[in-house]
Tab-separated table of C-alpha atoms in Angstrom:
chain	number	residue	atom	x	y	z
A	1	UNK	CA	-144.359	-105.933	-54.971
A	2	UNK	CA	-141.141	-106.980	-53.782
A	3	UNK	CA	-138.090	-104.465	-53.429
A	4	UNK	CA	-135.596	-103.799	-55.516
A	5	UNK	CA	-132.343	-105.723	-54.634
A	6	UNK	CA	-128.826	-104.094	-54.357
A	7	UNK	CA	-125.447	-105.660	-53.896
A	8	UNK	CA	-121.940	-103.483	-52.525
A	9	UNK	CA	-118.271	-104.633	-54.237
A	10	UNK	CA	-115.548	-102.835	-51.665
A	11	UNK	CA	-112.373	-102.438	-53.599
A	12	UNK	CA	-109.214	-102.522	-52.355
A	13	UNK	CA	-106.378	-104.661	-51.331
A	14	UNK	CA	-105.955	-102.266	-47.761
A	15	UNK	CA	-109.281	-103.893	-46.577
A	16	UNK	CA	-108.233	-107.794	-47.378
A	17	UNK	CA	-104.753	-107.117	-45.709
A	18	UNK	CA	-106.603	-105.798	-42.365
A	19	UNK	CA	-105.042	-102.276	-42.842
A	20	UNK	CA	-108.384	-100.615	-43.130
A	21	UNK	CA	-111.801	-101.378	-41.765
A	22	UNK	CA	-114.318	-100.734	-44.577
A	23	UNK	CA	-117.146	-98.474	-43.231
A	24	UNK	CA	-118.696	-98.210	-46.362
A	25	UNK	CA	-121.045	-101.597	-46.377
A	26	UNK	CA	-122.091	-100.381	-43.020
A	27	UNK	CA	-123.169	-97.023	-44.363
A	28	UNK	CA	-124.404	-97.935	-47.335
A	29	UNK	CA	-126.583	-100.734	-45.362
A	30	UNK	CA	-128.136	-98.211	-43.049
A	31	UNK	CA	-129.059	-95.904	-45.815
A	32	UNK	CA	-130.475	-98.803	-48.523
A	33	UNK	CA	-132.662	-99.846	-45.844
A	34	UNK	CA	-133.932	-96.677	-45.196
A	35	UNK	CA	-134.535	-96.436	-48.769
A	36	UNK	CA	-136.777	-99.839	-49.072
A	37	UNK	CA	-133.741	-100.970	-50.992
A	38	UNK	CA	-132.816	-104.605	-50.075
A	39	UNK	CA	-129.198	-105.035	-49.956
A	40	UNK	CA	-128.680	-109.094	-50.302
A	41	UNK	CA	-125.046	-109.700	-50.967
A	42	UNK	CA	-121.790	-107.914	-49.824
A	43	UNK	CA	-117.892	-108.758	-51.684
A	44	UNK	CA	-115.022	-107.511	-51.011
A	45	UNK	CA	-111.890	-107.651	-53.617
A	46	UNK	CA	-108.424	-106.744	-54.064
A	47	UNK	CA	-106.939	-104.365	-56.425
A	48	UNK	CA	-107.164	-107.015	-58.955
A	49	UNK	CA	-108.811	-106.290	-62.531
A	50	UNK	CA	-109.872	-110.114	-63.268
A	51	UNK	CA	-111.817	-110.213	-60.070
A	52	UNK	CA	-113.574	-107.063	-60.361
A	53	UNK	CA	-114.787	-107.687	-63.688
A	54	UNK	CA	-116.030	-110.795	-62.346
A	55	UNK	CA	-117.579	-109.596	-59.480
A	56	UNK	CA	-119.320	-106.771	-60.959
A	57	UNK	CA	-120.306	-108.774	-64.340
A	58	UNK	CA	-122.143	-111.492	-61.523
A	59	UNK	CA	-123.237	-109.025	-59.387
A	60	UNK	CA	-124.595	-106.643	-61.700
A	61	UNK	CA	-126.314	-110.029	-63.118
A	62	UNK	CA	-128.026	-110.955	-59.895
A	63	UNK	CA	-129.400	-107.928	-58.707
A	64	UNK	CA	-131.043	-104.699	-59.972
A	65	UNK	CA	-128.485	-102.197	-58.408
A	66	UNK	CA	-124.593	-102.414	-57.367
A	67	UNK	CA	-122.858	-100.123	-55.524
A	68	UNK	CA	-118.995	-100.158	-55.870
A	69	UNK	CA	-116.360	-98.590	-53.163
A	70	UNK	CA	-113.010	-97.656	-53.826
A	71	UNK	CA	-109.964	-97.749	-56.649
A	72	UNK	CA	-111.267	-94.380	-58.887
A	73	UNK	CA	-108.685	-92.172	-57.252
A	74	UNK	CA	-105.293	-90.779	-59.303
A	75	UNK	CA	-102.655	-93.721	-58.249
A	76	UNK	CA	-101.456	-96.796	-60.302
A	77	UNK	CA	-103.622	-99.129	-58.209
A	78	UNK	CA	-106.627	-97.603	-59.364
A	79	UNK	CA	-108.152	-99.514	-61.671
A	80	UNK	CA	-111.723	-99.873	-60.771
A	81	UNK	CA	-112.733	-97.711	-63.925
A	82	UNK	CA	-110.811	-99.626	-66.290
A	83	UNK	CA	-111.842	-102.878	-65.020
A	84	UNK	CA	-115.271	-101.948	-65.407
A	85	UNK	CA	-115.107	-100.941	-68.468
A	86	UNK	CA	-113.942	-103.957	-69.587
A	87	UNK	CA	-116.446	-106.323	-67.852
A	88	UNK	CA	-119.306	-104.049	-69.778
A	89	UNK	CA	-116.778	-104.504	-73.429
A	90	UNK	CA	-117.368	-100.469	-73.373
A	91	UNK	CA	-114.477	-98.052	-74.401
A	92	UNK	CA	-113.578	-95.444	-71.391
A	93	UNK	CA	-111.179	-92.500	-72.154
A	94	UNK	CA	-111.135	-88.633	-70.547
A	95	UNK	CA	-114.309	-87.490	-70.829
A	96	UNK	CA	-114.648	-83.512	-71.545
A	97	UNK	CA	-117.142	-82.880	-68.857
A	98	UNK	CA	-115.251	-84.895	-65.784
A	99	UNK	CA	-112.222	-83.038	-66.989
A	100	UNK	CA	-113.930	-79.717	-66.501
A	101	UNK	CA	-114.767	-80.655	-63.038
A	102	UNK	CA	-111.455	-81.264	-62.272
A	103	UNK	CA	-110.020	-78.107	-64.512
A	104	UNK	CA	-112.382	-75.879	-61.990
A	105	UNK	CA	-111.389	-77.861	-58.553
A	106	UNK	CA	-107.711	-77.885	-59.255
A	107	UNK	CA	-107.365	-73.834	-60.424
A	108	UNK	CA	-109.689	-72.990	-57.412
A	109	UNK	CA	-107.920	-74.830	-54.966
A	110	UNK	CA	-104.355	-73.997	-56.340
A	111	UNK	CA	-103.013	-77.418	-57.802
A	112	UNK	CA	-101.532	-78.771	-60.895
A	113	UNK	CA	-103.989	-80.833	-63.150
A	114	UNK	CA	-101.587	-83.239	-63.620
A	115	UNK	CA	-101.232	-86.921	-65.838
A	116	UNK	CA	-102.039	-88.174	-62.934
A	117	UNK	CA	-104.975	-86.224	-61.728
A	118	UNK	CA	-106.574	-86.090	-65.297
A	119	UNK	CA	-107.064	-90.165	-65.109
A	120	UNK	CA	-109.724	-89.652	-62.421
A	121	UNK	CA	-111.491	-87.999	-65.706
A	122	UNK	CA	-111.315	-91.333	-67.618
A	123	UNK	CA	-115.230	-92.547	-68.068
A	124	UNK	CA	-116.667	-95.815	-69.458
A	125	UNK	CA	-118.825	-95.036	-72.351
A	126	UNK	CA	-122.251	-94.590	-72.124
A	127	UNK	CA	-121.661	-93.752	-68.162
A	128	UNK	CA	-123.526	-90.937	-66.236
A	129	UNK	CA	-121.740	-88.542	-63.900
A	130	UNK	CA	-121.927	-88.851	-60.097
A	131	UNK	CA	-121.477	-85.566	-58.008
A	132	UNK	CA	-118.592	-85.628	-55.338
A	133	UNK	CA	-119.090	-82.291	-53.701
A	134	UNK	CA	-116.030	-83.032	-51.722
A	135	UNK	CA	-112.836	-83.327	-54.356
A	136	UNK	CA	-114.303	-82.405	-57.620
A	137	UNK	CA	-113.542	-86.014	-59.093
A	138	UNK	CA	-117.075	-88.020	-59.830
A	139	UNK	CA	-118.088	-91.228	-59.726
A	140	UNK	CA	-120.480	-92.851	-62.478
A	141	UNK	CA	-123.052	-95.005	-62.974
A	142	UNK	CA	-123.141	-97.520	-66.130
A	143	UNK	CA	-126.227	-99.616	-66.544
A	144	UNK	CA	-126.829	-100.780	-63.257
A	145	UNK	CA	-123.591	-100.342	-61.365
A	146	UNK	CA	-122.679	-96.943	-59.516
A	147	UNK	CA	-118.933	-96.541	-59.013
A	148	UNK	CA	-117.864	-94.693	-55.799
A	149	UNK	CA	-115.104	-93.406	-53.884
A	150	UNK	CA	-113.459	-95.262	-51.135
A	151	UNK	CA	-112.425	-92.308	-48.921
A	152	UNK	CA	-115.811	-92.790	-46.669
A	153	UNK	CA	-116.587	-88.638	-46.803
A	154	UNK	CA	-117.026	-89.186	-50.224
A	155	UNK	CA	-118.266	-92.543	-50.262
A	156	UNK	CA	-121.132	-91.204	-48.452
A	157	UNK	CA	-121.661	-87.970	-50.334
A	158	UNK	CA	-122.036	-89.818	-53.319
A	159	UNK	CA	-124.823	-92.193	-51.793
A	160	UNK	CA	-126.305	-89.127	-50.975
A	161	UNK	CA	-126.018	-87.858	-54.908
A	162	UNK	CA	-126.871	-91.586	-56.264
A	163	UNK	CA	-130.004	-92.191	-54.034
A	164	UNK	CA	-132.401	-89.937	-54.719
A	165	UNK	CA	-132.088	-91.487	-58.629
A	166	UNK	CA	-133.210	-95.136	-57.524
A	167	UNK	CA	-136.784	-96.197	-57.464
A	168	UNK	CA	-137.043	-97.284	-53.896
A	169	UNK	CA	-139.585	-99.751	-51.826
A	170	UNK	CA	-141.157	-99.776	-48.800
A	171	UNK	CA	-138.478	-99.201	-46.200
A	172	UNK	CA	-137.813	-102.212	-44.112
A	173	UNK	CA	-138.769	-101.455	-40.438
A	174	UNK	CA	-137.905	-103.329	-37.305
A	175	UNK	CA	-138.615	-103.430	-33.569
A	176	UNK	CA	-136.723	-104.921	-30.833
A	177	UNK	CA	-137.046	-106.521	-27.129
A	178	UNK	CA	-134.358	-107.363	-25.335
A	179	UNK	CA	-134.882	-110.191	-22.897
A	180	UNK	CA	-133.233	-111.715	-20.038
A	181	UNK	CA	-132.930	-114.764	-21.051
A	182	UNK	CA	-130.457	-117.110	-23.149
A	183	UNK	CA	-131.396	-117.527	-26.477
A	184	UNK	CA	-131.449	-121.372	-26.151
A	185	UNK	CA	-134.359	-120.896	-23.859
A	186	UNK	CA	-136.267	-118.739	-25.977
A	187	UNK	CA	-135.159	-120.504	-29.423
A	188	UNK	CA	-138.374	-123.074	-29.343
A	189	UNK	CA	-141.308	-119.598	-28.512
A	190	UNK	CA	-139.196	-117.968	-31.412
A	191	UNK	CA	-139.229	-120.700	-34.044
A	192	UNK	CA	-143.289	-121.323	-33.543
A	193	UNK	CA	-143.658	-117.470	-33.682
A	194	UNK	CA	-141.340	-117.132	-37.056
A	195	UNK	CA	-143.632	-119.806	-38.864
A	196	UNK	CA	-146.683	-117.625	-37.707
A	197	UNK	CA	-144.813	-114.692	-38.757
A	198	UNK	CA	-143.603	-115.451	-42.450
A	199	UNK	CA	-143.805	-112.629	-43.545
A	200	UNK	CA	-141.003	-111.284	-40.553
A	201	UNK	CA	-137.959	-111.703	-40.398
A	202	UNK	CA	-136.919	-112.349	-36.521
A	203	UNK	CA	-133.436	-113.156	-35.701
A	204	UNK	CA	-132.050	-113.739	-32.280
A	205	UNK	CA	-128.929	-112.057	-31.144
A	206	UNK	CA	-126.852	-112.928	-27.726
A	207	UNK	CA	-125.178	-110.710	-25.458
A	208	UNK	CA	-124.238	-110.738	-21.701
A	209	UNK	CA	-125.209	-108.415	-18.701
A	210	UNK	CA	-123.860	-108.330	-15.468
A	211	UNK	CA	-123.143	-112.547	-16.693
A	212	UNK	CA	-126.042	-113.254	-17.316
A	213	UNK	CA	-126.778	-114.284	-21.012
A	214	UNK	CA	-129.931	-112.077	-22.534
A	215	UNK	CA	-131.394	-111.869	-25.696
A	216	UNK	CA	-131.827	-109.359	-27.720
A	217	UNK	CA	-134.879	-110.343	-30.570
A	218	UNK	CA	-135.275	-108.190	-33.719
A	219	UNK	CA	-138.360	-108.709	-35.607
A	220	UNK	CA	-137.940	-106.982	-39.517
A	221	UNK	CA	-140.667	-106.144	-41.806
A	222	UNK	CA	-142.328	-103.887	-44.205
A	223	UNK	CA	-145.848	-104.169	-42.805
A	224	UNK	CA	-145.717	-102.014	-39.035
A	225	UNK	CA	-149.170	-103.899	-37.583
A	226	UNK	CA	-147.994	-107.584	-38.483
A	227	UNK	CA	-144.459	-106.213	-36.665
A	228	UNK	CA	-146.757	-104.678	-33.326
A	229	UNK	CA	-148.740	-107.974	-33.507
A	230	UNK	CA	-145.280	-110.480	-33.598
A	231	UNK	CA	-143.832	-107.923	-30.348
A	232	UNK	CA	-147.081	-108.169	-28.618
A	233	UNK	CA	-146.990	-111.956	-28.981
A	234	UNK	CA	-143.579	-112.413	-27.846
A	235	UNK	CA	-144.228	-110.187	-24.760
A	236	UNK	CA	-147.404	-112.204	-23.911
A	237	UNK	CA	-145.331	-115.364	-24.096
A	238	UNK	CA	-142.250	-114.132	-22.117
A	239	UNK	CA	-144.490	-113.142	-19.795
A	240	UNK	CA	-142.793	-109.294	-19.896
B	1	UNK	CA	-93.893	-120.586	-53.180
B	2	UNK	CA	-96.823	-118.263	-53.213
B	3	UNK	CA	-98.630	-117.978	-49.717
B	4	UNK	CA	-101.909	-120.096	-49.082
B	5	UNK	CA	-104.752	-118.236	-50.225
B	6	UNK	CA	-108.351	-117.912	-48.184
B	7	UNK	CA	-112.180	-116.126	-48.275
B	8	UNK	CA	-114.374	-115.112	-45.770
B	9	UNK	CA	-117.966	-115.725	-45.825
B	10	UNK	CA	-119.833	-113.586	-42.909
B	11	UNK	CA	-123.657	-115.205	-42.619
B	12	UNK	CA	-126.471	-113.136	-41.450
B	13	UNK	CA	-129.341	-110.622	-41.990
B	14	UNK	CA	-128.371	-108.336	-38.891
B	15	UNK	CA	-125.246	-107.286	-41.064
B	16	UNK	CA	-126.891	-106.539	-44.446
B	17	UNK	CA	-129.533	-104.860	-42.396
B	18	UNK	CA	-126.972	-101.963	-41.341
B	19	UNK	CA	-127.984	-103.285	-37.617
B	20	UNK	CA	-124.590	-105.076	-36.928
B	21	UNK	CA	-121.425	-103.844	-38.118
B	22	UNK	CA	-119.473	-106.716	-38.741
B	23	UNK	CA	-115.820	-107.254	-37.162
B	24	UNK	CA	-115.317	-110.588	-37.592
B	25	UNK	CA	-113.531	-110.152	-41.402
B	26	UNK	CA	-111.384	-107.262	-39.890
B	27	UNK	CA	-109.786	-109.853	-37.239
B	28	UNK	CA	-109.668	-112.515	-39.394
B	29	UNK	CA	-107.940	-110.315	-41.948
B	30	UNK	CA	-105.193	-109.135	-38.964
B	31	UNK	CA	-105.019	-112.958	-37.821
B	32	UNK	CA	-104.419	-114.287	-41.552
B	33	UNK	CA	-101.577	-112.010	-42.854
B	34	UNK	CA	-99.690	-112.236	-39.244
B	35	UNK	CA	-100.138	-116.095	-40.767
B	36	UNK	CA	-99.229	-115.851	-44.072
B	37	UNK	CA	-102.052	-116.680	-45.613
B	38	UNK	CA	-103.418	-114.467	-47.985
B	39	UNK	CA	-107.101	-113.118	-47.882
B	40	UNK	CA	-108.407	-112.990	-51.396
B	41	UNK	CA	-112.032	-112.636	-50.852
B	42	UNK	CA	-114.862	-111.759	-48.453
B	43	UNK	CA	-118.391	-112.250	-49.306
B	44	UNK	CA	-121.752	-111.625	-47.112
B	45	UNK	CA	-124.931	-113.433	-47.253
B	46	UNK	CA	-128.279	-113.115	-45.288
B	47	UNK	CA	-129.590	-116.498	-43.983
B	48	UNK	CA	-130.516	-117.727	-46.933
B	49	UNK	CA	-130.040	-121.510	-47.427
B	50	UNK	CA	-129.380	-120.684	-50.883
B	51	UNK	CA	-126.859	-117.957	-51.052
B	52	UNK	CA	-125.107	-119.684	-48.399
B	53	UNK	CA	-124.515	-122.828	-50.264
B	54	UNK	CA	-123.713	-121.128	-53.442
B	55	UNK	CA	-121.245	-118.939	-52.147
B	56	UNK	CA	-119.373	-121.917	-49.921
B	57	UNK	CA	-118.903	-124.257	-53.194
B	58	UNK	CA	-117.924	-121.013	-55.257
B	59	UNK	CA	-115.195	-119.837	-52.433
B	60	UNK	CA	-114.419	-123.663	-50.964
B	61	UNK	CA	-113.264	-124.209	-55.236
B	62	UNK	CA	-111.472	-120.971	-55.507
B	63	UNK	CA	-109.389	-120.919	-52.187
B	64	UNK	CA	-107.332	-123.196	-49.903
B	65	UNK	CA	-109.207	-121.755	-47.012
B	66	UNK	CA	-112.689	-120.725	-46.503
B	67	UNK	CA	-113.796	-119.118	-42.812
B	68	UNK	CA	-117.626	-118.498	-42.254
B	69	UNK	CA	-118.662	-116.786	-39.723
B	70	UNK	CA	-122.454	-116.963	-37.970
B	71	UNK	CA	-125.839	-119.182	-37.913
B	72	UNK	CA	-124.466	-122.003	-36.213
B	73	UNK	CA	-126.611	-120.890	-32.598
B	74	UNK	CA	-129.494	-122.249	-31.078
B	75	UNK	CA	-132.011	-120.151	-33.214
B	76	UNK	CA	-134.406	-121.414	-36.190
B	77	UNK	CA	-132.371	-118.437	-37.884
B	78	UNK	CA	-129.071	-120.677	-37.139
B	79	UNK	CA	-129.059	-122.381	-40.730
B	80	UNK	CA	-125.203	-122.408	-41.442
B	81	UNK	CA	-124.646	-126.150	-40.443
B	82	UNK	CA	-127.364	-127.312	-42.841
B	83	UNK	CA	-126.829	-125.527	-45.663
B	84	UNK	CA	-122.905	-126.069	-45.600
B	85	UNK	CA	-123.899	-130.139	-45.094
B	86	UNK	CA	-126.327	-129.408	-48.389
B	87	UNK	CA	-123.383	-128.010	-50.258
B	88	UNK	CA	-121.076	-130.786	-49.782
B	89	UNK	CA	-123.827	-133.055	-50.047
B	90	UNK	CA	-123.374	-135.329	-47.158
B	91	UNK	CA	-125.878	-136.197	-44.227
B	92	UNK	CA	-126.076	-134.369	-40.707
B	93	UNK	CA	-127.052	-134.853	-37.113
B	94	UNK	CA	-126.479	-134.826	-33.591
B	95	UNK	CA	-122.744	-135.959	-33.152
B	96	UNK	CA	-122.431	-137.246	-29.638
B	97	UNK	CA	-118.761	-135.826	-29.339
B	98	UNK	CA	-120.522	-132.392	-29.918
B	99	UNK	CA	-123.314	-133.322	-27.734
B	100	UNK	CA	-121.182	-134.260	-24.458
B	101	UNK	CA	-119.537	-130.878	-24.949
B	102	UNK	CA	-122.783	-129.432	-24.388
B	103	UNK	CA	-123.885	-131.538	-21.984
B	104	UNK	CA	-120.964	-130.656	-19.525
B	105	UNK	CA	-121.117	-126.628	-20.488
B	106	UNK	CA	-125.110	-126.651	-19.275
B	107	UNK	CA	-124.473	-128.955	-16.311
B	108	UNK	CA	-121.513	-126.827	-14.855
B	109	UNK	CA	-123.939	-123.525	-15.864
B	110	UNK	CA	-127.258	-124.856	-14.350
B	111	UNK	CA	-129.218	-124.488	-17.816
B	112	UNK	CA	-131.258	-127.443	-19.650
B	113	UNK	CA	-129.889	-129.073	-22.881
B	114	UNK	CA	-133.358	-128.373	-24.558
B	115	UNK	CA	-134.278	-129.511	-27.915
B	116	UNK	CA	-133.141	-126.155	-29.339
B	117	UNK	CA	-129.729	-125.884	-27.677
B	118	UNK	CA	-129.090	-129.938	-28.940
B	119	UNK	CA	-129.498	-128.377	-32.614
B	120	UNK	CA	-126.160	-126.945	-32.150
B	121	UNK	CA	-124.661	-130.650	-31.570
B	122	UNK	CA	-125.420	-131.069	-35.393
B	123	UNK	CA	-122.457	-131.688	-37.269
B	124	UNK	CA	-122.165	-132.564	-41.001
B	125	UNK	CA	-120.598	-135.745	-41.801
B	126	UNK	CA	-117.093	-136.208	-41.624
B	127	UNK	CA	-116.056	-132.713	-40.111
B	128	UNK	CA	-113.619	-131.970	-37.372
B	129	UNK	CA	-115.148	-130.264	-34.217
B	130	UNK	CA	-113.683	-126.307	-33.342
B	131	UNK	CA	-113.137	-125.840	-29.893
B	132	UNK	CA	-115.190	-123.134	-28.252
B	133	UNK	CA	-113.472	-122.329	-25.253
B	134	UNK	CA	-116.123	-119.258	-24.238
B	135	UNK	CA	-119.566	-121.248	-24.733
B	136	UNK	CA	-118.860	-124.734	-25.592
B	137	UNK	CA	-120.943	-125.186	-28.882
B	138	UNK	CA	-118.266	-125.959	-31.363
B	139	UNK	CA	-117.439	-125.101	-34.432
B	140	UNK	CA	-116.256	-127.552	-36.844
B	141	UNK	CA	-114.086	-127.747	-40.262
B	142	UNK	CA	-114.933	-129.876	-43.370
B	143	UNK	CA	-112.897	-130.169	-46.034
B	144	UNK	CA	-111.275	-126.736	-46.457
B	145	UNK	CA	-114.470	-125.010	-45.155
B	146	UNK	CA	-113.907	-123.673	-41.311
B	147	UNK	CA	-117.117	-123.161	-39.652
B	148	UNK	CA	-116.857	-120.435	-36.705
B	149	UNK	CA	-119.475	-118.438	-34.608
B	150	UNK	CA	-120.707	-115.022	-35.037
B	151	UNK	CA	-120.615	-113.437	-31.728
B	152	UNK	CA	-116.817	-111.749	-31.751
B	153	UNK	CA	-115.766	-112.977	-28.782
B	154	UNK	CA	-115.977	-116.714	-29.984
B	155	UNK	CA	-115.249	-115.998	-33.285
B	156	UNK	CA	-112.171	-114.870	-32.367
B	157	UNK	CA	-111.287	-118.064	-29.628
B	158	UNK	CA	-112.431	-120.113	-32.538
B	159	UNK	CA	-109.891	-118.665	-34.969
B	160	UNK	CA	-107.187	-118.886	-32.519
B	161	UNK	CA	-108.261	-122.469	-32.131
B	162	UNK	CA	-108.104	-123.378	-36.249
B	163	UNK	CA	-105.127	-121.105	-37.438
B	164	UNK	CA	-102.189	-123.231	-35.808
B	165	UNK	CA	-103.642	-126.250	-37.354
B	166	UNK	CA	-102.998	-124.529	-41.133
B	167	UNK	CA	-100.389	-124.410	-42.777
B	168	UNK	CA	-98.862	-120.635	-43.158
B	169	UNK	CA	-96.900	-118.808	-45.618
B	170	UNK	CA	-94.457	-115.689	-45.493
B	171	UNK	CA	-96.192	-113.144	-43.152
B	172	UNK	CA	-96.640	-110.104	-45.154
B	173	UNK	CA	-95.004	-107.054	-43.713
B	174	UNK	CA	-96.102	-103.950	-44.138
B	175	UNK	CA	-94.525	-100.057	-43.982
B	176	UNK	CA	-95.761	-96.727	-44.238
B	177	UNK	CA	-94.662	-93.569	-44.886
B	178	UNK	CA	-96.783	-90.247	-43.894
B	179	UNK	CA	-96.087	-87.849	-47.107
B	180	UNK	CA	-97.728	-83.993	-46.625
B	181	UNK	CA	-98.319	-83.679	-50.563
B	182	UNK	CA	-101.660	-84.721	-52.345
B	183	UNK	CA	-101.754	-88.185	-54.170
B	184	UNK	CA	-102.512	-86.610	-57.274
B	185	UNK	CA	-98.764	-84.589	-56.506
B	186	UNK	CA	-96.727	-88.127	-56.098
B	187	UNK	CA	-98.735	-90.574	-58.117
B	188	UNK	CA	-96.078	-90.691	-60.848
B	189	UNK	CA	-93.655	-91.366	-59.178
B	190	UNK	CA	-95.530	-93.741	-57.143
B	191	UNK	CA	-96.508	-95.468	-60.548
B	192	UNK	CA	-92.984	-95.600	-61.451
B	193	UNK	CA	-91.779	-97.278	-57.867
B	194	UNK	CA	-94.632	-99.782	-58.414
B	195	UNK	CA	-92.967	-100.835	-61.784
B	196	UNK	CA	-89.446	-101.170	-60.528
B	197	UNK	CA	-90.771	-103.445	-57.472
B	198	UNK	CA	-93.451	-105.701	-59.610
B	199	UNK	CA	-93.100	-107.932	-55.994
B	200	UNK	CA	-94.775	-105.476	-53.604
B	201	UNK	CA	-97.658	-103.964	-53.412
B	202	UNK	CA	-98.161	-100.745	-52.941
B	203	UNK	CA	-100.827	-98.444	-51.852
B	204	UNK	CA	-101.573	-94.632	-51.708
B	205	UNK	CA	-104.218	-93.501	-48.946
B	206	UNK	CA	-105.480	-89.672	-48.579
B	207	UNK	CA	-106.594	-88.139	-45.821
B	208	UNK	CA	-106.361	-84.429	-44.740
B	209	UNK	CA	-103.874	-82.645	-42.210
B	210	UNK	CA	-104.719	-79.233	-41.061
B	211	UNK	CA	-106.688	-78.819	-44.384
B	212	UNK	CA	-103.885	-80.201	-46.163
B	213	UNK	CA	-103.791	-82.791	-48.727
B	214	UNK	CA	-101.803	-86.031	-47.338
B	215	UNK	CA	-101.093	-88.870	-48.474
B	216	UNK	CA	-100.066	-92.653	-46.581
B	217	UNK	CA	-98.097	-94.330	-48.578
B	218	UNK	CA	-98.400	-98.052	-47.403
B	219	UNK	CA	-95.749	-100.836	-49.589
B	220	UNK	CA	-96.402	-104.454	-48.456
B	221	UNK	CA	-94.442	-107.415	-49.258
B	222	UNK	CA	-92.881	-110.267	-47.777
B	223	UNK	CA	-88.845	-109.940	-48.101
B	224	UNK	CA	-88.174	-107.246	-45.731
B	225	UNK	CA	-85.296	-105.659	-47.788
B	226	UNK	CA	-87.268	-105.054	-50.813
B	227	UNK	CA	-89.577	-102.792	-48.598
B	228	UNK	CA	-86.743	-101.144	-47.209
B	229	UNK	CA	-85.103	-100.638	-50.503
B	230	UNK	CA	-88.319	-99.367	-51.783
B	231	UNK	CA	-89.708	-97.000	-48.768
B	232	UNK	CA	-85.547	-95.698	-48.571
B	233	UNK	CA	-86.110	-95.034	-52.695
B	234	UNK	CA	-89.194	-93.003	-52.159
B	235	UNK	CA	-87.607	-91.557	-48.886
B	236	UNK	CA	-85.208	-89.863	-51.579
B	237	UNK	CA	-87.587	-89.099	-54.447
B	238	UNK	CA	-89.796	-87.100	-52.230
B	239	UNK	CA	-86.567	-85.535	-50.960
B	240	UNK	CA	-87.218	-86.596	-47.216
């Protein structure tokens, strides 16, 4: 059986503008795989509510989870909730139980529950709570679409909450061998071994040493024998 | 007149993978708003004929400018040029403009312009060749689509190489202000700054301080007085 598919939507108009480098598609990447969880398509948006709602109505179309990043925090340009709310036609309003999670964080920790605070308790309809053991404020989850923090702490905390929930797959695994050799001398080996190899994925990635151009070949793959067979193969033919 | 607008589309299974973190959309993100050119979008695809040619009609219809980045090396995993021909439905092959690049570049190096090293002559019709000033396989631009190469180091000669060909808009400029109370504490006001200067953007970030809640407040625009006006404004409503 195939595995599930997943797709990320980073919010945020700090990451388009080249303020911020988003670390959150790289995390999330490392840990989906991990998971057997294929991640197929990454998108990045500004604080806009028309293109959320269109990203996350066509993402949330195409595969069985996404992952959202960013724009749930207390500021004007936080609008993720609202926007998804509106690309799922679902109400969203303070919701007793995020507002008690804030009531407790905010008394504890000696600040005002404030306007402004209390609209990090606004959740779509129909939405289930996602833990942030870090600031109190949770994400969600609405039909197939988890909503997460930006901040990457809690970004990361609430993969760690959200996870454990998803059916997983087998976890992709994947070998390496780097070689000393261009990758335009090694492209013709690599093609005949990928169409022996369909069910691999082996990709071919440059880099230099001491000026010389190597090559550093990643094979990818569910099934660990077929992925010792391709690496024994490619060793035999390079000769290593 | 509003600024040009542009999308990123970064190719390749190493980066969904969690393998690679990607840094080509971070430097093309600095690059484009030194331009003036805004970047609305940035999407990532594995190399996947499909996805890629889907995603390069959907961004080459909604922007001015679309940048890919990746698949255009020696590999069989090196699909960009063929799928981006596909989309705009026009033929491809060995260009001999491309091909005399290469020629020269392997002479001068001492390597053999094998079969799979000529695959990266192939250029769909009617598209402008990309100098690569690091490797010599170029990249090329057709219609509004600019085709550059993964590896940083040429992606980044290739971008210098395209951008002074566009035409820019107003740079966006950009000013902070470090503010040692929460966001939660200064989103009102914040909210209420936003609606009084409806032609900037601006943007609260958190991070921590000694344990303390901080925020960065970042405004962006592109008439330099209306950011001072507005960061001066906030200067006095935090009392600073």
């Amino acid at each position: 059986m195939a595995n599930p598919t997943a797709a990320i939507l980073v919010i945020g108009d700090e990451i388009l503008s080249g303020r911020t480098r988003d670390t959150n598609m790289y995390h999330l990447a490392q840990e989906l795989t991990k998971a057997g969880i294929d991640l197929a398509e990454a998108r990045m948006v500004g604080d806009d509510t028309a293109m959320i709602q269109d990203a996350v109505r066509a993402l949330a179309q195409g595969y069985d989870h996404v992952f959202t990043s960013g724009g749930i925090g207390p500021t004007h340009d936080d609008i993720t909730a609202d926007a998804i709310a509106a690309a799922f036609g679902v109400g969203i309003d303070v919701r007793e139980d995020a507002r008690d999670l804030l009531k407790a964080h905010y008394e504890a920790t000696g600040f005002d529950l404030n306007p402004a605070r209390l609209r990090m308790a606004r959740i779509p309809e129909g939405a289930e709570l996602i833990e942030n053991p870090v600031s109190a404020a949770p994400g969600f989850s609405i039909r197939n679409v988890h909503v997460l923090a930006g901040v990457p702490a809690i970004f990361e905390a609430m993969v760690a909450s959200v996870l454990p929930r998803l059916t997983g797959g087998t976890p992709l695994l994947s070998q390496n061998l780097r070689v000393q050799r261009g990758e335009g001398d090694i492209a013709g080996m690599l093609a005949d071994i990928a169409r022996d190899f369909e069910d691999l994925s082996i990709g071919c990635y440059p880099y230099q040493q001491d000026g010389a151009y190597c090559s550093n070949v990643v094979v990818r793959g569910a099934d660990g024998a077929r992925l010792q067979a391709a690496i024994a193969r490619l060793g035999r033919e390079l000769g290593l």
